[in-house]
Amino acid sequence: EKNLKLEEKITMLQQQNEELRARIEQNTVITRQLSEENANLQEYVEKEVEEKKKLSRTNEELLWKLQEGDAVSPVKLPPASSTSFYRCSSGNSSPAKVRTSRR
């Protein structure tokens, strides 16, 4: 009777062991996937930072050219109402878009 109880306990512990191994394997797969996703997101952020720096440099250059142009000869800019700025808020990776409309 004692042996039967011990054998049942052994069987139960073996089943638990198998279940835990399966969970460990599943967690390992998920960990790998999350690591890959994290690496991809970090790469994406780095690219976005570089793009932001590039746009900032371009903006500074254009402002400088505009100021230099004002010093040399006046430049007529379109009225503020004809220029609209749209910022993409859908999570898209495209930078802010500028649209000019002629009326």
PDB file of C-alpha atoms in Angstrom:
ATOM      1  CA  GLU A   1       0.000   0.000   0.000  1.00  0.00           C
ATOM      2  CA  LYS A   2       2.842   2.363   0.850  1.00  0.00           C
ATOM      3  CA  ASN A   3       4.569   1.492  -2.437  1.00  0.00           C
ATOM      4  CA  LEU A   4       1.354   2.226  -4.382  1.00  0.00           C
ATOM      5  CA  LYS A   5       1.080   5.660  -2.793  1.00  0.00           C
ATOM      6  CA  LEU A   6       4.726   6.355  -3.551  1.00  0.00           C
ATOM      7  CA  GLU A   7       4.318   5.241  -7.164  1.00  0.00           C
ATOM      8  CA  GLU A   8       1.275   7.504  -7.551  1.00  0.00           C
ATOM      9  CA  LYS A   9       3.258  10.388  -6.088  1.00  0.00           C
ATOM     10  CA  ILE A  10       6.169   9.644  -8.458  1.00  0.00           C
ATOM     11  CA  THR A  11       3.784   9.640 -11.429  1.00  0.00           C
ATOM     12  CA  MET A  12       2.219  12.908 -10.303  1.00  0.00           C
ATOM     13  CA  LEU A  13       5.648  14.529  -9.822  1.00  0.00           C
ATOM     14  CA  GLN A  14       6.795  13.316 -13.237  1.00  0.00           C
ATOM     15  CA  GLN A  15       3.720  14.878 -14.836  1.00  0.00           C
ATOM     16  CA  GLN A  16       4.377  18.142 -13.001  1.00  0.00           C
ATOM     17  CA  ASN A  17       8.002  17.990 -14.130  1.00  0.00           C
ATOM     18  CA  GLU A  18       6.943  17.546 -17.773  1.00  0.00           C
ATOM     19  CA  GLU A  19       4.484  20.426 -17.500  1.00  0.00           C
ATOM     20  CA  LEU A  20       7.160  22.675 -16.004  1.00  0.00           C
ATOM     21  CA  ARG A  21       9.621  21.737 -18.755  1.00  0.00           C
ATOM     22  CA  ALA A  22       6.991  22.586 -21.378  1.00  0.00           C
ATOM     23  CA  ARG A  23       6.379  25.947 -19.687  1.00  0.00           C
ATOM     24  CA  ILE A  24      10.121  26.632 -19.571  1.00  0.00           C
ATOM     25  CA  GLU A  25      10.399  25.845 -23.282  1.00  0.00           C
ATOM     26  CA  GLN A  26       7.427  28.086 -24.077  1.00  0.00           C
ATOM     27  CA  ASN A  27       8.899  30.904 -21.965  1.00  0.00           C
ATOM     28  CA  THR A  28      12.243  30.509 -23.745  1.00  0.00           C
ATOM     29  CA  VAL A  29      10.548  30.905 -27.132  1.00  0.00           C
ATOM     30  CA  ILE A  30       8.643  33.981 -25.932  1.00  0.00           C
ATOM     31  CA  THR A  31      11.835  35.452 -24.444  1.00  0.00           C
ATOM     32  CA  ARG A  32      13.629  35.037 -27.783  1.00  0.00           C
ATOM     33  CA  GLN A  33      10.749  36.676 -29.640  1.00  0.00           C
ATOM     34  CA  LEU A  34      10.662  39.597 -27.204  1.00  0.00           C
ATOM     35  CA  SER A  35      14.422  40.013 -27.459  1.00  0.00           C
ATOM     36  CA  GLU A  36      14.207  40.186 -31.240  1.00  0.00           C
ATOM     37  CA  GLU A  37      11.335  42.656 -31.043  1.00  0.00           C
ATOM     38  CA  ASN A  38      13.285  44.765 -28.549  1.00  0.00           C
ATOM     39  CA  ALA A  39      16.339  44.807 -30.823  1.00  0.00           C
ATOM     40  CA  ASN A  40      14.163  45.821 -33.785  1.00  0.00           C
ATOM     41  CA  LEU A  41      12.528  48.592 -31.760  1.00  0.00           C
ATOM     42  CA  GLN A  42      15.895  49.893 -30.596  1.00  0.00           C
ATOM     43  CA  GLU A  43      17.110  49.965 -34.199  1.00  0.00           C
ATOM     44  CA  TYR A  44      13.933  51.809 -35.202  1.00  0.00           C
ATOM     45  CA  VAL A  45      14.434  54.382 -32.422  1.00  0.00           C
ATOM     46  CA  GLU A  46      18.047  54.935 -33.479  1.00  0.00           C
ATOM     47  CA  LYS A  47      16.935  55.517 -37.067  1.00  0.00           C
ATOM     48  CA  GLU A  48      14.242  57.932 -35.888  1.00  0.00           C
ATOM     49  CA  VAL A  49      16.786  59.841 -33.791  1.00  0.00           C
ATOM     50  CA  GLU A  50      19.112  60.109 -36.781  1.00  0.00           C
ATOM     51  CA  GLU A  51      16.233  61.268 -38.998  1.00  0.00           C
ATOM     52  CA  LYS A  52      15.262  63.857 -36.392  1.00  0.00           C
ATOM     53  CA  LYS A  53      18.849  65.143 -36.256  1.00  0.00           C
ATOM     54  CA  LYS A  54      18.963  65.307 -40.060  1.00  0.00           C
ATOM     55  CA  LEU A  55      15.678  67.217 -40.196  1.00  0.00           C
ATOM     56  CA  SER A  56      16.886  69.557 -37.481  1.00  0.00           C
ATOM     57  CA  ARG A  57      20.090  70.283 -39.419  1.00  0.00           C
ATOM     58  CA  THR A  58      18.080  70.850 -42.593  1.00  0.00           C
ATOM     59  CA  ASN A  59      15.721  73.153 -40.715  1.00  0.00           C
ATOM     60  CA  GLU A  60      18.627  75.159 -39.301  1.00  0.00           C
ATOM     61  CA  GLU A  61      20.192  75.394 -42.763  1.00  0.00           C
ATOM     62  CA  LEU A  62      16.934  76.602 -44.294  1.00  0.00           C
ATOM     63  CA  LEU A  63      16.444  79.153 -41.519  1.00  0.00           C
ATOM     64  CA  TRP A  64      19.987  80.385 -42.056  1.00  0.00           C
ATOM     65  CA  LYS A  65      19.405  80.658 -45.811  1.00  0.00           C
ATOM     66  CA  LEU A  66      16.138  82.477 -45.174  1.00  0.00           C
ATOM     67  CA  GLN A  67      17.842  84.939 -42.840  1.00  0.00           C
ATOM     68  CA  GLU A  68      20.710  85.438 -45.295  1.00  0.00           C
ATOM     69  CA  GLY A  69      18.188  85.942 -48.078  1.00  0.00           C
ATOM     70  CA  ASP A  70      16.374  88.563 -45.991  1.00  0.00           C
ATOM     71  CA  ALA A  71      19.668  90.392 -45.446  1.00  0.00           C
ATOM     72  CA  VAL A  72      20.431  90.447 -49.186  1.00  0.00           C
ATOM     73  CA  SER A  73      16.987  90.874 -50.736  1.00  0.00           C
ATOM     74  CA  PRO A  74      13.484  90.712 -49.304  1.00  0.00           C
ATOM     75  CA  VAL A  75      11.678  87.453 -49.939  1.00  0.00           C
ATOM     76  CA  LYS A  76       7.896  87.490 -50.120  1.00  0.00           C
ATOM     77  CA  LEU A  77       6.404  84.598 -48.166  1.00  0.00           C
ATOM     78  CA  PRO A  78       2.879  83.310 -48.793  1.00  0.00           C
ATOM     79  CA  PRO A  79       0.261  84.328 -46.209  1.00  0.00           C
ATOM     80  CA  ALA A  80       0.119  82.115 -43.141  1.00  0.00           C
ATOM     81  CA  SER A  81      -3.414  80.988 -43.976  1.00  0.00           C
ATOM     82  CA  SER A  82      -2.290  79.251 -47.172  1.00  0.00           C
ATOM     83  CA  THR A  83       0.194  76.966 -45.383  1.00  0.00           C
ATOM     84  CA  SER A  84      -1.020  74.147 -43.173  1.00  0.00           C
ATOM     85  CA  PHE A  85       1.071  71.824 -41.077  1.00  0.00           C
ATOM     86  CA  TYR A  86      -0.033  68.293 -40.388  1.00  0.00           C
ATOM     87  CA  ARG A  87       1.651  66.006 -37.872  1.00  0.00           C
ATOM     88  CA  CYS A  88       1.061  62.330 -38.363  1.00  0.00           C
ATOM     89  CA  SER A  89      -0.317  60.880 -35.122  1.00  0.00           C
ATOM     90  CA  SER A  90      -1.137  57.380 -36.329  1.00  0.00           C
ATOM     91  CA  GLY A  91       2.206  55.967 -35.213  1.00  0.00           C
ATOM     92  CA  ASN A  92       3.494  56.170 -38.756  1.00  0.00           C
ATOM     93  CA  SER A  93       7.217  56.709 -39.083  1.00  0.00           C
ATOM     94  CA  SER A  94       6.881  59.536 -41.618  1.00  0.00           C
ATOM     95  CA  PRO A  95       7.921  62.987 -40.408  1.00  0.00           C
ATOM     96  CA  ALA A  96       5.595  65.956 -40.214  1.00  0.00           C
ATOM     97  CA  LYS A  97       4.070  66.775 -43.557  1.00  0.00           C
ATOM     98  CA  VAL A  98       3.762  70.254 -44.972  1.00  0.00           C
ATOM     99  CA  ARG A  99       0.986  70.988 -47.423  1.00  0.00           C
ATOM    100  CA  THR A 100       0.521  74.242 -49.243  1.00  0.00           C
ATOM    101  CA  SER A 101      -2.772  74.969 -50.921  1.00  0.00           C
ATOM    102  CA  ARG A 102      -3.374  77.604 -53.521  1.00  0.00           C
ATOM    103  CA  ARG A 103      -6.677  79.429 -53.408  1.00  0.00           C
TER     104      ARG A 103
END
